[in-house]
Coordinates of C-alpha atoms in Angstrom, one line a residue:
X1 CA 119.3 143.0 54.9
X2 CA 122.5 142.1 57.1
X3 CA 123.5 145.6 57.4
X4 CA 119.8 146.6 58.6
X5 CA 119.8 143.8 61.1
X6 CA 123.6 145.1 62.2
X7 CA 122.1 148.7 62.0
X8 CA 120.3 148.1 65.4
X9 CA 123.3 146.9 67.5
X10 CA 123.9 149.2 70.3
X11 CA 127.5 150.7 70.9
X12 CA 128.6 151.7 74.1
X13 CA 128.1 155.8 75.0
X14 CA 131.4 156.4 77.1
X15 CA 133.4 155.4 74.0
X16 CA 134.7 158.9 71.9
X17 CA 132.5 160.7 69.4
X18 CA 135.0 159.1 67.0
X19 CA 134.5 155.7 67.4
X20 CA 130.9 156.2 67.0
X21 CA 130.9 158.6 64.0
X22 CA 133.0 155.6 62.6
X23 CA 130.6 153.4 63.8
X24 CA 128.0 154.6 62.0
X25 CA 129.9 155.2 58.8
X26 CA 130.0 151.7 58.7
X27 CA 126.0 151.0 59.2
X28 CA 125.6 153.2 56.3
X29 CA 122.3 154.7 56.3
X30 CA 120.0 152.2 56.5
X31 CA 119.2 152.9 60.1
X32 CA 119.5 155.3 62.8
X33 CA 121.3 155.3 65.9
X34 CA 119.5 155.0 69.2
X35 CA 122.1 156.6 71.4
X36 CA 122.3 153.6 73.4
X37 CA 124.7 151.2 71.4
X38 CA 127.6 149.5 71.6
X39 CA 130.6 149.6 69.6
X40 CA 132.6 146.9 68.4
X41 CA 135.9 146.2 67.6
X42 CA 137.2 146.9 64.2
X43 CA 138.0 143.2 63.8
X44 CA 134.3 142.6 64.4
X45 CA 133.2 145.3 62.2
X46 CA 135.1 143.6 59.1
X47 CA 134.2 141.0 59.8
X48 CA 130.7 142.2 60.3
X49 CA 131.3 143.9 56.6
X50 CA 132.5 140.7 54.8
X51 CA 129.3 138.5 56.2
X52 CA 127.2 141.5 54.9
X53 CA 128.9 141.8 51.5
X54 CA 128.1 137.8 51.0
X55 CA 125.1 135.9 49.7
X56 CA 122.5 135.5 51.5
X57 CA 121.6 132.0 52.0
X58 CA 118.6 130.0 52.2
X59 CA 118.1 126.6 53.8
X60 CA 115.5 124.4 54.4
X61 CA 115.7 122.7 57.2
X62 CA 114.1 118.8 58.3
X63 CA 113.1 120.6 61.9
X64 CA 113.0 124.3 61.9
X65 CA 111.2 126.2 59.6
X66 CA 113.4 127.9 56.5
X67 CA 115.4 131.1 57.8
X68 CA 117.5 133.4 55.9
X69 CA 120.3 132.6 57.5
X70 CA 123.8 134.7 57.6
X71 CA 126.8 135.2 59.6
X72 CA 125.5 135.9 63.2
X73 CA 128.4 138.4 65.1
X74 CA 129.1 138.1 68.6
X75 CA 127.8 140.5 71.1
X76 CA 129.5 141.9 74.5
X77 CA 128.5 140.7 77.3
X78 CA 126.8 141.8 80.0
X79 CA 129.2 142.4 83.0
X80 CA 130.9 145.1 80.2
X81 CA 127.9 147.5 79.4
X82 CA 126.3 149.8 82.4
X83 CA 123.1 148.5 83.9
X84 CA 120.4 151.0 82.1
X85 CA 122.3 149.4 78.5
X86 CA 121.4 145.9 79.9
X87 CA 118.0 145.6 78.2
X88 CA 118.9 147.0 74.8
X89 CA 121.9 144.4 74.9
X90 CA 118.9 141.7 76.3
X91 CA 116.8 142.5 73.5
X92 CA 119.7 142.7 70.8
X93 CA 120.8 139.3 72.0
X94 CA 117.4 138.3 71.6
X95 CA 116.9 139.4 67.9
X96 CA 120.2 137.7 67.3
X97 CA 119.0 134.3 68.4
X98 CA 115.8 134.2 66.4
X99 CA 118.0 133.3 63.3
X100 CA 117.2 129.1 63.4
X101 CA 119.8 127.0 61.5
X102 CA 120.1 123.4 60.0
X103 CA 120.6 121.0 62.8
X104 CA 120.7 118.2 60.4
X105 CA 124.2 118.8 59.1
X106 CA 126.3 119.0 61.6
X107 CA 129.0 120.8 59.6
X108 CA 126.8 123.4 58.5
X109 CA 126.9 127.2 60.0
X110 CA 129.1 125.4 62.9
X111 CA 130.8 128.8 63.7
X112 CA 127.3 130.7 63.7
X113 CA 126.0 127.6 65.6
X114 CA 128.3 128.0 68.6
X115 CA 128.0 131.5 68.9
X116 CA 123.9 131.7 69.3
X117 CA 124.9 128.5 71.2
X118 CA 126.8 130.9 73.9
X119 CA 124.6 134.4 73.4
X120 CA 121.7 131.8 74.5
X121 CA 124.0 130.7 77.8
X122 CA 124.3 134.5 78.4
X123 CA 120.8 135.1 78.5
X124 CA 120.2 132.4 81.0
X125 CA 122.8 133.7 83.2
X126 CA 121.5 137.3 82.7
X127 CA 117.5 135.9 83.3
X128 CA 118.8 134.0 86.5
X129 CA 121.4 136.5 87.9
X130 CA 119.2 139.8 87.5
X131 CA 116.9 141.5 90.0
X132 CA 115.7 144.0 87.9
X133 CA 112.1 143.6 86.2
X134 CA 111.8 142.9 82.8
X135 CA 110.1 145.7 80.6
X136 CA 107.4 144.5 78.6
X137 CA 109.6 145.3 75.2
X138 CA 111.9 142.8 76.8
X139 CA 109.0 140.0 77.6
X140 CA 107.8 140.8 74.0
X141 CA 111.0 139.9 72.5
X142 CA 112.0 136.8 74.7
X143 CA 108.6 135.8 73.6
X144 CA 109.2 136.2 70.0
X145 CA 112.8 134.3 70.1
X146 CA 110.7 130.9 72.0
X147 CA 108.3 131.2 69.0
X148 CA 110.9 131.3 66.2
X149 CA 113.0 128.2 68.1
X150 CA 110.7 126.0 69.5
X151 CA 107.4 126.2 67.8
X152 CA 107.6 124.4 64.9
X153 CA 106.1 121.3 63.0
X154 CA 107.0 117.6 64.3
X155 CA 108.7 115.5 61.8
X156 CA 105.9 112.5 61.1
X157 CA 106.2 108.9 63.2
X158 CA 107.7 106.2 61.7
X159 CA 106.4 104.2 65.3
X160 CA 104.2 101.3 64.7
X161 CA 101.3 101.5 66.6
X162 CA 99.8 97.7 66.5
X163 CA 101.9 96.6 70.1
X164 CA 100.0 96.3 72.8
X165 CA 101.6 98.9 74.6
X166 CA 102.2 97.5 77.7
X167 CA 105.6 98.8 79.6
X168 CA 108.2 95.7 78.5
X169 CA 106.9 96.8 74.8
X170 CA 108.6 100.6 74.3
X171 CA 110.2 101.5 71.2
X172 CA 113.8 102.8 71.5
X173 CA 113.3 106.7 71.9
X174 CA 114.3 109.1 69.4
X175 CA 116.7 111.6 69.5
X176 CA 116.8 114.9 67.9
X177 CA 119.6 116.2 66.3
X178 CA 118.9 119.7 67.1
X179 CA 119.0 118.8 70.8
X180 CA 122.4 120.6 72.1
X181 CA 120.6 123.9 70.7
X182 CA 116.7 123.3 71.8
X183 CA 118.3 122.6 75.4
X184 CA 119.5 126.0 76.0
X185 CA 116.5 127.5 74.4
X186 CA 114.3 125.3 76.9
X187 CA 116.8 126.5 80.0
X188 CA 116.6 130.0 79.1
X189 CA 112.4 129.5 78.7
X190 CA 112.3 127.8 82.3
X191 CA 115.1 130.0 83.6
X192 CA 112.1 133.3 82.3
X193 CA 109.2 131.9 83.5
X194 CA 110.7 130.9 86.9
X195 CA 112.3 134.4 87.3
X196 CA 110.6 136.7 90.0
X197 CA 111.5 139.6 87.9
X198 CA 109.0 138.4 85.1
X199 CA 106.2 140.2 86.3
X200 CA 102.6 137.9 85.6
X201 CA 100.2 140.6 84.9
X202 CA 102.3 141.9 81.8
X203 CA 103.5 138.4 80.9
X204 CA 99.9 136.8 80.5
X205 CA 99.8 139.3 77.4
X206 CA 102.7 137.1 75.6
X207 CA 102.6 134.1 77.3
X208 CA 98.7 133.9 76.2
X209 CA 96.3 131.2 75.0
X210 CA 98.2 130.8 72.2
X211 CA 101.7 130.6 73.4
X212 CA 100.1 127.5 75.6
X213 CA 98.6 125.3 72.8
X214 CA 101.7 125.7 70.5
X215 CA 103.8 124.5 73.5
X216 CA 101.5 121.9 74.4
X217 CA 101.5 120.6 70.8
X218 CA 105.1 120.0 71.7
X219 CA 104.9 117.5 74.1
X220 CA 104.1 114.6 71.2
X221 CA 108.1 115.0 70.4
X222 CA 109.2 112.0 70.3
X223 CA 112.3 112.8 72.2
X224 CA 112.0 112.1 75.9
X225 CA 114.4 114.9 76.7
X226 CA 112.6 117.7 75.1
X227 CA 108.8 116.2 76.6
X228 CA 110.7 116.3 80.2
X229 CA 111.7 120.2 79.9
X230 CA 108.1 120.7 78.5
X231 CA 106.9 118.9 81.6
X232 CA 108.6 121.7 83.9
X233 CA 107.8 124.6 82.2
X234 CA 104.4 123.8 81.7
X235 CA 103.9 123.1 85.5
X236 CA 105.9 126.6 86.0
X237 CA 103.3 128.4 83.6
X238 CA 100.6 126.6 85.6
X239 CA 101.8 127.8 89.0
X240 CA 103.0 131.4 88.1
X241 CA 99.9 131.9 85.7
X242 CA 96.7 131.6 87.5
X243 CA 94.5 132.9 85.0
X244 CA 95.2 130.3 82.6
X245 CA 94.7 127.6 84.7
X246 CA 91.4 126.4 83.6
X247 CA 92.6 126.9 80.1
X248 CA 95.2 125.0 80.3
X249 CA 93.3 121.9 81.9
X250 CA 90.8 122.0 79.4
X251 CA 93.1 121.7 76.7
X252 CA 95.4 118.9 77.9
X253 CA 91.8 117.5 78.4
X254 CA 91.1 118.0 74.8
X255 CA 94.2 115.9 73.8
X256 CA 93.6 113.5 76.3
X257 CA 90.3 113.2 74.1
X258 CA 91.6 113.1 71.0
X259 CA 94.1 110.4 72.5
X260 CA 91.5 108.1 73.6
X261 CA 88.7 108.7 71.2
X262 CA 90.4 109.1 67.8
X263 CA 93.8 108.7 67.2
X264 CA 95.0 106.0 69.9
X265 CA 98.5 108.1 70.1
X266 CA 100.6 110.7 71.8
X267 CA 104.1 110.8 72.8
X268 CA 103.6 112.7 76.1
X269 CA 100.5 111.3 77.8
X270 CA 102.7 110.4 80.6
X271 CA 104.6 113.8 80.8
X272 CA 101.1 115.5 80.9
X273 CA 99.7 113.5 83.8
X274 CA 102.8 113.5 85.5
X275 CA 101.9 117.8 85.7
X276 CA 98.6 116.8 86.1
X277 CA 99.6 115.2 89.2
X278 CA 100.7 117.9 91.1
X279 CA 97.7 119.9 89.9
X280 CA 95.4 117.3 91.7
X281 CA 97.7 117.3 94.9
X282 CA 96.9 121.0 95.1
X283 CA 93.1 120.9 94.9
X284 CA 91.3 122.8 97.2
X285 CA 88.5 121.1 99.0
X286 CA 85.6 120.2 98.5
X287 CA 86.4 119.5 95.0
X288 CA 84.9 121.8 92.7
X289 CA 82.4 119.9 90.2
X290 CA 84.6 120.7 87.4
X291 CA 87.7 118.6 88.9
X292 CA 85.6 115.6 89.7
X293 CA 84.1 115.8 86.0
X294 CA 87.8 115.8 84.5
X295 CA 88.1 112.9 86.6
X296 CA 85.7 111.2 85.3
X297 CA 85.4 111.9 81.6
X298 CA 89.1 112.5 81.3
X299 CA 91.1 110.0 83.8
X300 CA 89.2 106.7 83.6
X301 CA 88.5 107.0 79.8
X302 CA 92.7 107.1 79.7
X303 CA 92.4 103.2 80.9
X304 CA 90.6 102.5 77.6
X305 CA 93.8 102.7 75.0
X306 CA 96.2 99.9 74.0
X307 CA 99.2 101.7 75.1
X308 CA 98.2 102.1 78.8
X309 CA 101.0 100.7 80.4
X310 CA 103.2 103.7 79.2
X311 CA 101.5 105.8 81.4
X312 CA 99.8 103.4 83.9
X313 CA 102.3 104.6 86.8
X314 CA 101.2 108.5 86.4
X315 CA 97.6 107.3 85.9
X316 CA 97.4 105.8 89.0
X317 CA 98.7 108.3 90.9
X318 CA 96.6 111.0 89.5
X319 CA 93.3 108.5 90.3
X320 CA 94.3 107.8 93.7
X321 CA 95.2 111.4 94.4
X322 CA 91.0 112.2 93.6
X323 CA 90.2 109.3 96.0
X324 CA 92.7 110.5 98.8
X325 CA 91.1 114.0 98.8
X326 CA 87.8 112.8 98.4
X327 CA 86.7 109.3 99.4
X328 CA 82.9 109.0 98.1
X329 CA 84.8 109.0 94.9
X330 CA 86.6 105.8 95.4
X331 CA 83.3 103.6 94.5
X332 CA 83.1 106.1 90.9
X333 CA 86.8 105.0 90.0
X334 CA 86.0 101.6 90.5
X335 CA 83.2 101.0 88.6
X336 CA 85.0 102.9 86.6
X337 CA 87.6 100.4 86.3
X338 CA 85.2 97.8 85.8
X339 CA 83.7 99.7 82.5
X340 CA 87.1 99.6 80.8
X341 CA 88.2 96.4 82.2
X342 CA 90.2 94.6 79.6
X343 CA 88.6 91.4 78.1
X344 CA 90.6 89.8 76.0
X345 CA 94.2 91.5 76.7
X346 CA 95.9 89.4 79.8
X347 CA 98.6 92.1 80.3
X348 CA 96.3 95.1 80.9
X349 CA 94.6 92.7 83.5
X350 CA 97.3 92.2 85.4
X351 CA 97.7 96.4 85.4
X352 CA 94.3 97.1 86.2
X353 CA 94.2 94.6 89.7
X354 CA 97.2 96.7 90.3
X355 CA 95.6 99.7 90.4
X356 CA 92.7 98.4 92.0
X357 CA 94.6 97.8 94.8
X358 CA 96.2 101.0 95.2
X359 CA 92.2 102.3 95.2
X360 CA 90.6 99.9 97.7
X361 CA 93.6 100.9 99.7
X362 CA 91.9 104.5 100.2
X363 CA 88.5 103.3 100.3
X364 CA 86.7 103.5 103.5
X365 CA 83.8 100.9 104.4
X366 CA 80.6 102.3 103.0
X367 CA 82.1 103.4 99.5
X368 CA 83.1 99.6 99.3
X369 CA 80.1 98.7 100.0
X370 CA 78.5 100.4 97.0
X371 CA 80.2 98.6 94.6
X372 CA 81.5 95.2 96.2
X373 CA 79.1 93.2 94.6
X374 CA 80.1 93.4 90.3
X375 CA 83.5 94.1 92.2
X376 CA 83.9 90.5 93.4
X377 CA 82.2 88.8 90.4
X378 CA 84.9 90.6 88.1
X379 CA 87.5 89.4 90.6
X380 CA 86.0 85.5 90.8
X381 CA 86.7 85.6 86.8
X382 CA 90.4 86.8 87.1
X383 CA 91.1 84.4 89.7
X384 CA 89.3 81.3 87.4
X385 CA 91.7 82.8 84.3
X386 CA 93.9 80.6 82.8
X387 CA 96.3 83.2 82.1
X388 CA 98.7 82.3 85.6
X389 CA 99.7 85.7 85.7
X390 CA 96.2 87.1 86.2
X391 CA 95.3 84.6 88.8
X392 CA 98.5 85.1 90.7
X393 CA 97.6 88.8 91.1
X394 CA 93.8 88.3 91.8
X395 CA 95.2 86.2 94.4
X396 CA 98.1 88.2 95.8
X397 CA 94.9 90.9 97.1
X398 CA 94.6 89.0 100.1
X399 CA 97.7 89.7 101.3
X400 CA 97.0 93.4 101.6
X401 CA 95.4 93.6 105.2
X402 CA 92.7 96.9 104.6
X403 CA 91.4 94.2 101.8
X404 CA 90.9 91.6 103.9
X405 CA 89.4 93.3 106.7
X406 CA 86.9 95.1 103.9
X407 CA 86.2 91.1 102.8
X408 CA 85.9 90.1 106.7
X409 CA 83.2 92.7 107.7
X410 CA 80.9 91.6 104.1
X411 CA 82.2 88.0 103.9
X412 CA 78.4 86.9 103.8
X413 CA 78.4 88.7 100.5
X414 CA 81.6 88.1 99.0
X415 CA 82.6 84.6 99.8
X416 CA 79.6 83.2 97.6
X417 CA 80.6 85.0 94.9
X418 CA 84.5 84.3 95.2
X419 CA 84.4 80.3 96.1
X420 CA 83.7 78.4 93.2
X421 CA 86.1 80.0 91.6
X422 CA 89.5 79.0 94.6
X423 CA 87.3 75.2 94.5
X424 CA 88.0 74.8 90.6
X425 CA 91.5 76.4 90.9
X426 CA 92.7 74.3 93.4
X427 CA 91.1 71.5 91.2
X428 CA 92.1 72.3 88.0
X429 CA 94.2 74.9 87.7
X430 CA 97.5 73.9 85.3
X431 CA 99.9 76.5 86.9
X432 CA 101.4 74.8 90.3
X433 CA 102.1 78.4 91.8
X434 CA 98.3 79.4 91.1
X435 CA 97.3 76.3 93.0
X436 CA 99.4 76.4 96.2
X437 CA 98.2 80.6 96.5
X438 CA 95.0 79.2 96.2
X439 CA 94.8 76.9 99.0
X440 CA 96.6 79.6 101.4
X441 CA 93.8 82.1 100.7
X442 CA 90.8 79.1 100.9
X443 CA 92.2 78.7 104.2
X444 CA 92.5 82.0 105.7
X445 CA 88.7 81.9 104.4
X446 CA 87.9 78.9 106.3
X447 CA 89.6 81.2 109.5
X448 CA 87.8 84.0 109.0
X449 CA 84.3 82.1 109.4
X450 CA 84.4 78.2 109.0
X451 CA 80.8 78.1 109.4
X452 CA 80.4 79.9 105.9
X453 CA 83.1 78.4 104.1
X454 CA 81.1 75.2 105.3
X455 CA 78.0 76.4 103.4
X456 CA 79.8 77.7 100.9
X457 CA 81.2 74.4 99.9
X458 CA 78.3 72.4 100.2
X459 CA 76.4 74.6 97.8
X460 CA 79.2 74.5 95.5
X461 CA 79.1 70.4 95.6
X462 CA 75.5 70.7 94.8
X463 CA 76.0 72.9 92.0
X464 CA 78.6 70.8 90.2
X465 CA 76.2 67.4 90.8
X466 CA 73.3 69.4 89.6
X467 CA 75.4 70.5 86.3
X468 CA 76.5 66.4 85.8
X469 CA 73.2 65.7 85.9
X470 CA 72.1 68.5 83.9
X471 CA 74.5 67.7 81.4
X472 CA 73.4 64.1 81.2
X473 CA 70.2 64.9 80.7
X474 CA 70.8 66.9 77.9
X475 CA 73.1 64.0 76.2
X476 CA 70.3 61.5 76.7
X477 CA 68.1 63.9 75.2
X478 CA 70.1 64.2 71.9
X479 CA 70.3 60.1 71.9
X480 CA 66.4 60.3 71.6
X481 CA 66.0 62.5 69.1
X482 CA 68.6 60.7 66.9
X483 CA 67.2 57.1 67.5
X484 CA 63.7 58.9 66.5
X485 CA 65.5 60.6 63.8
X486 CA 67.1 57.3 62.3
X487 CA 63.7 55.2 62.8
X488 CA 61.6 57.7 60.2
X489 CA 62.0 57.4 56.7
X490 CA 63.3 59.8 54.3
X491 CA 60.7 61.3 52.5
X492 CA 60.4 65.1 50.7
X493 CA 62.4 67.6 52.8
X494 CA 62.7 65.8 55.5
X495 CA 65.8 66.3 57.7
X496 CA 68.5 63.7 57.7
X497 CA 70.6 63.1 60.5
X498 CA 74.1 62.4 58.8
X499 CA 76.3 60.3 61.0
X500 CA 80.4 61.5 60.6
X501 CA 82.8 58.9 59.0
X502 CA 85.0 57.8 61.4
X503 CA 88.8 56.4 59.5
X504 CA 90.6 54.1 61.2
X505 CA 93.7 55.0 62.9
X506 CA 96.6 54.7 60.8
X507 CA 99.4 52.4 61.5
X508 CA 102.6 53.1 61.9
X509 CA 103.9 49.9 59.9
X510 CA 102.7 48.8 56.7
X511 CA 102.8 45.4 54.9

């Protein structure tokens, strides 16, 4: 099987007739000569002999898939073959790296190793250093090599997933062993699709729907260094590929989906809106129907999972992007925002008046308008929250000056609903820090229209004196029904009012 694969090596044609009679005397005849190969030495070629004569090996291994793996022999390079030899050699050196190895044992194959390790650094300086275009023999075989190195199956997660998943919670990342060699399969892949001599209309046949999920299925690596080469190339394919645009952005929708809706994780969420990022920068406008749909079945459903503060940072930026191109849409992301707003979870709270900012920031005075109302009320309860965290940054809004001056010009609608909540902070609030913000922004109320602040307190007052009296009322009429309760006497089913046994303290001596 060696000797075939050896039978296919080119030798270079200036050499004498002799050196490639001998040449092919030592393929045997398991193949025929092209007329376009290259002879190596006749150290090579025993050695070349003495890997073929050997036993085939085969290993399993924990990250590729199993290869027959043999002695791989070194190839010439480049600068010493003529240029019309240079895409046999290409395509040769290509072959040569589809042989995968066992990363896992670091002693294993280390001489094979290091020389696929430099064929692939040859590549990548052939890829980046030609002019000439690639034939589609070549495209088909650089194609083939990506499939046989990268595509494979991810070793399962041993990652818990109950955290909460905000950003002080990450896991230590996980390196793979196979790194050193992935990387310079990953440089020679960006180093291809960048190249001007790929040309797209013949590439789109191998670099097809197919090529595109398998990569994509890559990004849930758990190693941060293989998701951030993935992130490049797959913006590359995006840009240099323009018929599988829409493809591609309905499948990285379709594992946004199945991120949100079913199995609450993916490694890469962040890598994928980070390229999703620049996508939405280069929108044409008006925005087509299909971009504000991702938006809103895609983006603000990601708000929804556990882990959002992992991504929260790309999130935003992708949202705000949508607003900045478009600012009808800014009242749409808010309520939004308010759908998903987090309940229960304090830390997500915090995140998501965060990103509200950065929205209202780009919102303009009649999309404010549209949603200022539940906005408000949701923002009275964080600023009542007895988490100080939440309060603090409920608070901290009114320092940003485009809010204030959206609260200023519809203070007669949003300083009702915003009041009782700074009067029972500045009350009752336990957190000292809470308390002081508190007062600063009742006060630059009270500036911005004493009059209502005025009103606003008195109702207030008469609110809490209407719920004490309320409140007594309702005592007094529990005291009734239990005097009436203890007067009747206990006959058949009737209902007895048990009174609770109160023990008396106990004392801290004894006699």
């Amino acid at each position: 099987m060696w000797k075939q694969f050896l039978s296919k090596l080119p030798h270079k044609s200036s050499k004498s007739n002799t050196a490639s009679d001998s040449t092919k005397n030592h393929f045997g005849s398991n193949g025929t000569n092209s007329g376009s190969s290259i002879q190596r030495t006749r150290s090579s070629e025993n050695a070349g002999s003495g890997r073929a004569a050997a036993t085939v090996k085969r290993m399993s291994s924990a990250i590729f898939p199993s290869s027959v793996v043999a002695g791989i022999e070194p190839l010439l390079s480049f600068k010493d073959v003529p240029n019309h030899e240079k895409p046999n050699l290409f395509i040769s050196k290509l072959n040569l790296c589809c042989v995968v190895f066992d990363f896992s044992d670091p002693n294993k194959n280390s001489v094979e190793k290091d020389l696929k390790r430099q064929t692939l650094m040859d590549l990548a300086e052939y890829v980046s250093t030609t002019t000439t275009r690639f034939t589609e023999p070549m495209i088909a075989a650089s194609c083939k090599m990506f499939d046989a190195n990268l595509f494979r199956v991810l070793p399962p997660s041993n990652r818990s997933n109950s955290s909460g998943g905000g950003e002080n919670e990450e896991e230590e990342p996980m390196f793979d062993p196979s790194w050193f060699h992935l990387q310079g399969v990953y440089d020679l892949l960006l180093r291809f699709i960048a190249s001007s001599s790929l040309d797209a209309k013949v590439g789109k046949k191998y670099v097809d729907h197919s090529f595109i999920l398998r990569l994509l299925e890559l990004f849930d690596s758990e190693d941060p260094r293989e998701r951030d080469c993935l992130k490049t190339i797959l913006h590359r394919i995006y840009g240099k590929f323009m018929v599988h645009r829409p493809f591609i952005r309905k499948a990285v929708s379709n594992i946004f989906y199945r991120f949100v809706f079913e199995t609450d994780r993916h490694n890469g969420i962040a890598e994928l809106l980070e390229v999703f990022g620049s996508v939405v920068s280069g929108f044409a406008l008006p925005l087509k129907e299909e971009h504000k749909i991702f938006l809103w079945r895609t983006l603000i459903p990601l708000h929804k999972p556990r882990s959002l503060g992992v991504y929260l940072q790309q999130l935003t930026y992708c949202v705000s992007q949508f607003v900045e191109k478009e600012p009808k849409l800014a009242s749409t992301v808010i309520m939004g925002l308010l759908k998903y707003w987090p309940v229960t979870n304090s830390q997500k709270e915090v995140m998501f008046l965060s990103e509200l900012e950065e929205v209202l920031e780009a919102t303009n005075m009649a999309e404010f308008q549209k949603c200022m109302i539940p906005l408000f009320r949701r923002i009275g309860y964080c600023l009542s929250s007895s988490h100080f965290q939440v309060a603090e940054r409920a608070l901290f809004l009114w320092n940003n000056d485009h809010i204030v001056s959206l609260v200023a010009h519809n203070r007669q609608v949003i300083m009702p609903l915003i009041f009782p909540a700074l009067e029972r902070n500045a009350q009752t609030h336990w957190n000292q820090a809470v308390v002081n913000v508190t007062l600063n922004v009742k006060k630059m109320l009270s500036e911005m229209d004493e009059e209502l602040f005025l009103v606003c307190q008195r109702k207030f007052e008469e609110e809490e004196d209407q719920a004490v009296s309320l409140e007594e009322k309702r005592r007094m009429a529990w005291v009734r029904l239990e005097t009436a309760a203890a007067s009747q006497p206990v006959t058949g089913n009737t209902a007895v009012l048990v009174m609770p046994i109160t023990t008396p303290p106990i004392t801290s001596s004894f006699t």
